Short mmCIF file of C-alpha atoms in Angstrom, two decimals:
data_model
loop_
_atom_site.label_atom_id
_atom_site.label_comp_id
_atom_site.label_asym_id
_atom_site.label_seq_id
_atom_site.Cartn_x
_atom_site.Cartn_y
_atom_site.Cartn_z
CA MET H 209 93.75 126.71 152.54
CA LYS H 210 97.11 126.92 150.63
CA LYS H 211 99.41 124.03 151.18
CA ASN H 212 103.30 124.28 150.76
CA ILE H 213 104.66 121.67 148.42
CA PRO H 214 107.93 120.01 149.76
CA LEU H 215 111.03 120.78 147.70
CA ALA H 216 111.75 117.03 147.00
CA VAL H 217 108.31 116.61 145.31
CA ILE H 218 108.86 119.71 143.07
CA LEU H 219 112.32 118.12 141.95
CA VAL H 220 110.69 114.89 141.19
CA ILE H 221 108.18 116.45 139.09
CA MET H 222 110.77 118.69 137.32
CA LEU H 223 112.96 115.63 136.39
CA MET H 224 109.69 113.61 135.12
CA THR H 225 108.77 116.66 133.06
CA PHE H 226 112.39 116.76 131.66
CA HIS H 227 112.52 113.01 130.94
CA ILE H 228 109.15 113.09 129.08
CA SER H 229 110.33 116.06 127.06
CA TYR H 230 113.59 114.55 126.23
CA SER H 231 112.08 111.35 125.18
CA GLN H 232 109.68 113.15 122.90
CA THR H 233 112.56 115.04 121.20
CA LYS H 234 115.27 112.49 121.16
CA LYS H 235 116.09 111.41 117.65
CA THR H 236 116.34 107.78 116.70
CA GLU H 237 119.96 107.00 115.33
CA ILE H 238 120.10 104.08 113.06
CA THR H 239 123.11 102.54 111.45
CA LEU H 240 123.23 99.85 108.53
CA THR H 241 126.05 97.53 108.16
CA LYS H 242 126.35 95.35 105.14
CA LEU H 243 125.97 91.55 105.95
CA TRP H 244 126.02 89.72 102.27
CA GLU H 245 125.38 90.33 98.79
CA THR H 246 124.08 87.80 96.21
CA ASP H 247 125.92 86.78 93.15
CA THR H 248 125.21 89.06 90.06
CA ILE H 249 123.12 86.40 88.34
CA LEU H 250 119.73 88.07 89.06
CA LYS H 251 118.45 90.15 86.20
CA THR H 252 117.41 93.69 87.08
CA ALA H 253 116.15 92.84 90.52
CA GLU H 254 113.43 95.28 91.28
CA ALA H 255 111.61 93.98 94.35
CA VAL H 256 112.12 91.63 97.58
CA ARG H 257 109.71 90.15 100.02
CA TYR H 258 110.66 88.08 103.03
CA HIS H 259 108.24 85.24 103.87
CA PRO H 260 108.49 84.50 107.67
CA GLY H 261 106.66 81.16 107.32
CA LYS H 262 108.95 79.73 104.72
CA ASP H 263 112.06 81.70 105.78
CA ILE H 264 112.53 82.49 102.22
CA ILE H 265 113.26 85.73 100.12
CA TYR H 266 111.36 86.29 97.00
CA VAL H 267 112.91 88.40 94.38
CA SER H 268 111.17 89.99 91.19
CA ASN H 269 113.54 90.21 88.18
CA ILE H 270 112.27 92.37 85.51
CA GLY H 271 114.73 90.80 83.08
CA GLY H 272 115.53 92.73 79.90
CA LEU H 273 114.78 96.50 79.53
CA PRO H 274 112.73 98.68 79.14
CA PRO H 275 110.71 97.78 82.38
CA ASN H 276 107.34 98.16 80.56
CA LYS H 277 107.96 95.91 77.74
CA LYS H 278 105.63 92.83 77.45
CA ASP H 279 108.41 90.44 76.34
CA GLY H 280 107.86 87.49 78.72
CA ASP H 281 111.36 87.45 80.11
CA GLY H 282 110.50 88.43 83.81
CA TYR H 283 110.84 85.92 86.61
CA ILE H 284 110.83 85.24 90.49
CA SER H 285 113.81 84.01 92.19
CA LEU H 286 114.12 82.36 95.72
CA LEU H 287 116.80 83.26 98.14
CA SER H 288 117.77 81.92 101.52
CA LYS H 289 118.33 84.28 104.42
CA ASN H 290 122.09 84.14 103.94
CA GLY H 291 121.91 85.33 100.24
CA LYS H 292 122.38 82.10 98.60
CA ILE H 293 120.26 81.38 95.44
CA VAL H 294 117.60 78.53 96.33
CA LYS H 295 115.93 78.71 92.89
CA HIS H 296 116.92 81.12 90.34
CA ASP H 297 113.93 80.78 88.13
CA TRP H 298 111.31 79.69 90.45
CA VAL H 299 108.46 81.39 88.36
CA THR H 300 108.97 82.34 84.71
CA GLY H 301 106.98 83.71 81.87
CA ILE H 302 106.25 87.10 83.48
CA HIS H 303 106.91 90.32 81.61
CA ALA H 304 108.28 92.81 84.05
CA PRO H 305 107.59 91.83 87.54
CA LYS H 306 107.96 94.76 90.35
CA GLY H 307 106.21 94.96 93.67
CA LEU H 308 105.04 91.75 95.42
CA ASN H 309 103.41 90.63 98.65
CA PHE H 310 101.57 87.74 100.04
CA PHE H 311 98.10 87.12 101.09
CA ASN H 312 96.52 83.57 102.18
CA GLY H 313 99.31 81.48 100.75
CA LYS H 314 99.36 83.45 97.34
CA LEU H 315 102.11 85.79 96.00
CA PHE H 316 100.72 88.76 94.28
CA VAL H 317 102.98 90.52 91.74
CA GLY H 318 102.59 93.71 89.74
CA ASP H 319 103.18 93.10 86.09
CA ILE H 320 102.82 96.47 84.01
CA ASP H 321 99.08 96.47 83.93
CA THR H 322 98.15 93.08 85.63
CA VAL H 323 98.56 91.72 88.95
CA VAL H 324 99.77 88.02 88.76
CA GLU H 325 98.71 85.56 91.36
CA ILE H 326 101.12 82.72 92.12
CA ASP H 327 100.56 79.66 94.53
CA VAL H 328 103.36 79.82 97.07
CA GLU H 329 103.55 76.08 97.46
CA THR H 330 103.70 75.09 93.94
CA GLY H 331 104.97 78.25 92.07
CA LYS H 332 102.17 77.92 89.71
CA ILE H 333 100.61 81.17 88.22
CA GLU H 334 96.90 80.56 89.09
CA ASN H 335 95.29 83.87 87.91
CA LYS H 336 96.21 87.02 86.28
CA HIS H 337 94.03 90.22 87.37
CA PRO H 338 93.96 92.92 84.83
CA ILE H 339 93.85 96.53 86.27
CA THR H 340 91.51 98.56 84.12
CA ASN H 341 93.51 101.47 82.64
CA ALA H 342 96.64 100.72 84.48
CA VAL H 343 99.86 102.02 82.53
CA PHE H 344 102.86 101.03 84.79
CA ILE H 345 102.14 99.25 87.79
CA ASN H 346 105.23 99.68 90.27
CA ASP H 347 104.45 98.72 93.73
CA LEU H 348 101.51 96.94 95.66
CA ASP H 349 100.38 96.23 99.08
CA ILE H 350 97.47 94.24 100.61
CA ASP H 351 95.01 95.12 103.25
CA THR H 352 94.17 92.72 106.06
CA ASN H 353 90.91 91.75 104.17
CA GLY H 354 92.85 90.97 101.01
CA ASP H 355 92.11 94.14 99.18
CA ILE H 356 95.07 94.96 96.80
CA TYR H 357 96.26 98.42 96.28
CA VAL H 358 98.79 99.10 93.31
CA THR H 359 100.68 102.37 92.47
CA ASP H 360 100.74 103.39 88.77
CA SER H 361 103.76 105.61 88.50
CA GLN H 362 103.47 106.64 84.96
CA ASP H 363 99.84 107.47 84.95
CA GLU H 364 100.00 108.80 88.69
CA LYS H 365 97.05 106.94 90.22
CA ILE H 366 96.45 104.28 92.82
CA PHE H 367 94.18 101.56 91.86
CA LYS H 368 92.22 99.01 94.22
CA LEU H 369 91.72 95.41 93.37
CA VAL H 370 88.81 93.71 95.11
CA ASN H 371 87.37 90.15 94.19
CA ASP H 372 89.06 90.39 90.76
CA GLU H 373 87.47 93.83 90.08
CA SER H 374 89.79 96.64 89.78
CA SER H 375 88.87 100.49 90.08
CA LEU H 376 90.73 103.68 90.55
CA TRP H 377 91.06 104.67 94.18
CA LEU H 378 92.83 107.92 93.88
CA ASP H 379 94.30 110.16 91.20
CA LEU H 380 97.73 111.59 92.33
CA LYS H 381 98.55 113.74 89.56
CA GLY H 382 101.88 115.56 89.82
CA PHE H 383 103.00 113.07 92.69
CA TYR H 384 104.40 109.96 90.67
CA PRO H 385 103.54 107.59 93.34
CA ASN H 386 105.93 104.65 93.77
CA GLY H 387 106.25 102.86 97.12
CA ILE H 388 103.03 101.99 98.94
CA LEU H 389 102.40 100.60 102.36
CA VAL H 390 98.77 99.70 103.68
CA GLU H 391 98.21 100.26 107.40
CA ASP H 392 95.04 99.91 109.41
CA ASN H 393 93.42 103.41 108.80
CA ARG H 394 95.65 104.89 106.13
CA ILE H 395 97.84 104.30 103.13
CA LEU H 396 101.37 105.60 102.92
CA ILE H 397 102.71 106.74 99.40
CA LEU H 398 106.31 107.63 98.44
CA SER H 399 106.89 109.85 95.48
CA SER H 400 109.45 109.24 92.95
CA SER H 401 109.44 112.85 91.80
CA LYS H 402 108.54 115.22 94.80
CA GLY H 403 110.72 113.22 97.46
CA GLU H 404 107.68 113.09 99.96
CA LEU H 405 106.26 110.39 102.04
CA ILE H 406 102.65 110.97 102.62
CA THR H 407 99.85 109.39 104.52
CA ILE H 408 96.39 109.10 103.00
CA ASP H 409 93.35 108.50 105.09
CA LYS H 410 91.19 105.37 103.91
CA ILE H 411 88.02 107.01 104.48
CA THR H 412 88.33 110.89 103.68
CA LYS H 413 91.56 110.44 101.58
CA GLU H 414 92.95 113.40 103.23
CA LYS H 415 96.70 113.66 102.63
CA THR H 416 99.36 114.46 105.33
CA VAL H 417 103.02 114.79 104.43
CA LEU H 418 105.15 112.64 106.95
CA ALA H 419 108.60 113.18 105.48
CA SER H 420 110.37 114.99 102.59
CA GLY H 421 113.84 114.84 100.85
CA VAL H 422 113.71 111.38 99.51
CA ARG H 423 114.24 112.28 95.72
CA GLY H 424 113.50 109.24 93.48
CA GLY H 425 111.69 107.64 96.23
CA ASP H 426 111.13 103.76 95.69
CA GLY H 427 110.41 101.40 98.60
CA ILE H 428 108.89 101.74 102.11
CA VAL H 429 109.57 99.32 104.99
CA PRO H 430 107.92 99.80 108.34
CA ILE H 431 109.99 99.44 111.55
CA ASN H 432 109.06 100.25 115.32
CA GLU H 433 110.29 103.66 115.18
CA GLY H 434 108.98 104.55 111.76
CA TYR H 435 109.84 103.96 108.20
CA ILE H 436 112.89 103.02 106.13
CA LEU H 437 112.74 104.60 102.66
CA SER H 438 114.75 103.88 99.57
CA ALA H 439 115.55 106.37 96.77
CA PHE H 440 116.17 104.61 93.55
CA GLN H 441 119.58 106.18 92.59
CA GLY H 442 121.15 104.26 95.61
CA GLU H 443 120.25 106.16 98.91
CA ILE H 444 118.19 104.90 101.89
CA TYR H 445 116.51 106.99 104.47
CA PHE H 446 114.68 107.02 107.89
CA ALA H 447 111.42 108.86 108.49
CA ASP H 448 110.18 109.05 112.23
CA LYS H 449 106.65 108.23 112.69
CA ASN H 450 106.28 110.73 115.38
CA MET H 451 107.37 113.61 113.24
CA LEU H 452 105.31 115.35 110.47
CA ASN H 453 106.66 117.22 107.40
CA THR H 454 110.16 116.93 108.19
CA PRO H 455 113.38 115.91 106.13
CA ALA H 456 114.09 112.26 106.21
CA ILE H 457 117.54 111.17 107.67
CA LYS H 458 119.91 109.66 105.02
CA LEU H 459 121.54 106.27 106.41
CA LEU H 460 123.27 105.05 103.33
CA ASP H 461 124.62 106.30 99.96
CA THR H 462 125.60 103.43 97.46
CA ARG H 463 125.74 105.78 94.30
CA ALA H 464 129.39 105.98 94.07
CA ASN H 465 129.10 101.97 93.80
CA LYS H 466 126.58 102.30 91.02
CA LEU H 467 124.09 100.11 93.15
CA ASN H 468 120.40 101.23 93.12
CA ALA H 469 117.93 100.75 96.03
CA ALA H 470 114.62 99.50 94.85
CA ASP H 471 111.49 98.07 96.65
CA MET H 472 113.08 96.74 99.92
CA SER H 473 111.94 94.10 102.55
CA PHE H 474 112.67 93.57 106.31
CA ILE H 475 113.26 90.58 108.51
CA PRO H 476 111.99 91.82 111.80
CA LYS H 477 113.30 89.33 114.15
CA GLU H 478 116.78 89.78 112.89
CA ASN H 479 116.70 93.56 112.15
CA ILE H 480 117.98 92.75 108.48
CA LEU H 481 117.10 95.18 105.54
CA LEU H 482 117.06 93.48 102.23
CA VAL H 483 117.67 95.85 99.36
CA PRO H 484 117.36 94.92 95.55
CA THR H 485 119.88 96.89 93.45
CA PHE H 486 118.23 96.87 90.06
CA TYR H 487 120.99 97.49 87.63
CA GLY H 488 123.44 96.02 90.09
CA ASN H 489 121.73 92.60 89.60
CA THR H 490 121.95 91.79 93.23
CA VAL H 491 120.19 91.86 96.56
CA VAL H 492 122.11 93.15 99.56
CA ALA H 493 121.56 92.63 103.08
CA TYR H 494 122.25 95.20 105.92
CA LYS H 495 122.01 94.76 109.63
CA LEU H 496 120.08 97.58 111.28
CA ASP H 497 121.32 98.77 114.53
CA TYR H 498 120.76 101.68 116.83
CA LYS H 499 123.38 103.99 118.47
#
């Protein structure tokens, strides 16, 4: 038996369908407003990481150039959340520290061909983990079980460090991997040459392009809506997590001010993006807002 559907019900269904369609297609609009910038006493600031438990920002300083020289003049600095230098030379004697992250009370730092392990409480270097066949470790991230993944930008590979044993995880010839972000089932890699942000399945190692157009790609920061990406020459982009193989949206361009944008970090509760400026020898904080 055929039933007639009331006009009011049809209108409600149409409005719900429109709302769902609009929500799926509406683009996230993000703005960045500068909050503070440190004094220029940092030396080739390459990466930052915010530690929520200590409310402190950790900065890796390469020191003198080139960034692959084993000269022992690299160091780690500590900053407060308002950009004040808490300890300029908290850890010294590292060659050219770059990517860094925390796990179980330790700070792990990529240093050319080694991952340096530092006790967060004492600032003491407790171990140095050589990465076999690594040439230029750039960034690193750590899985929830403590496995460490590092990008080798020069030799175009990803290595994995487990229980002090390193191994080749994936060869990425032609991609020049730089930024890395480890998620539950996949790993995100940002290319410094192709301008692509790709996802790699941890099991199958199948690759998917998430975003493009970030030439000189450097750092990856996850936010609720997707990812903030930095381009070394001084640009910052947004990639929507619900979009595949689409151009990233430029949020900021500091090239005219000769400020680079290297390996960033984020303070989630306050929506603050932290950007090391490399040759600018500073860290800059931006407030992330939505239109």
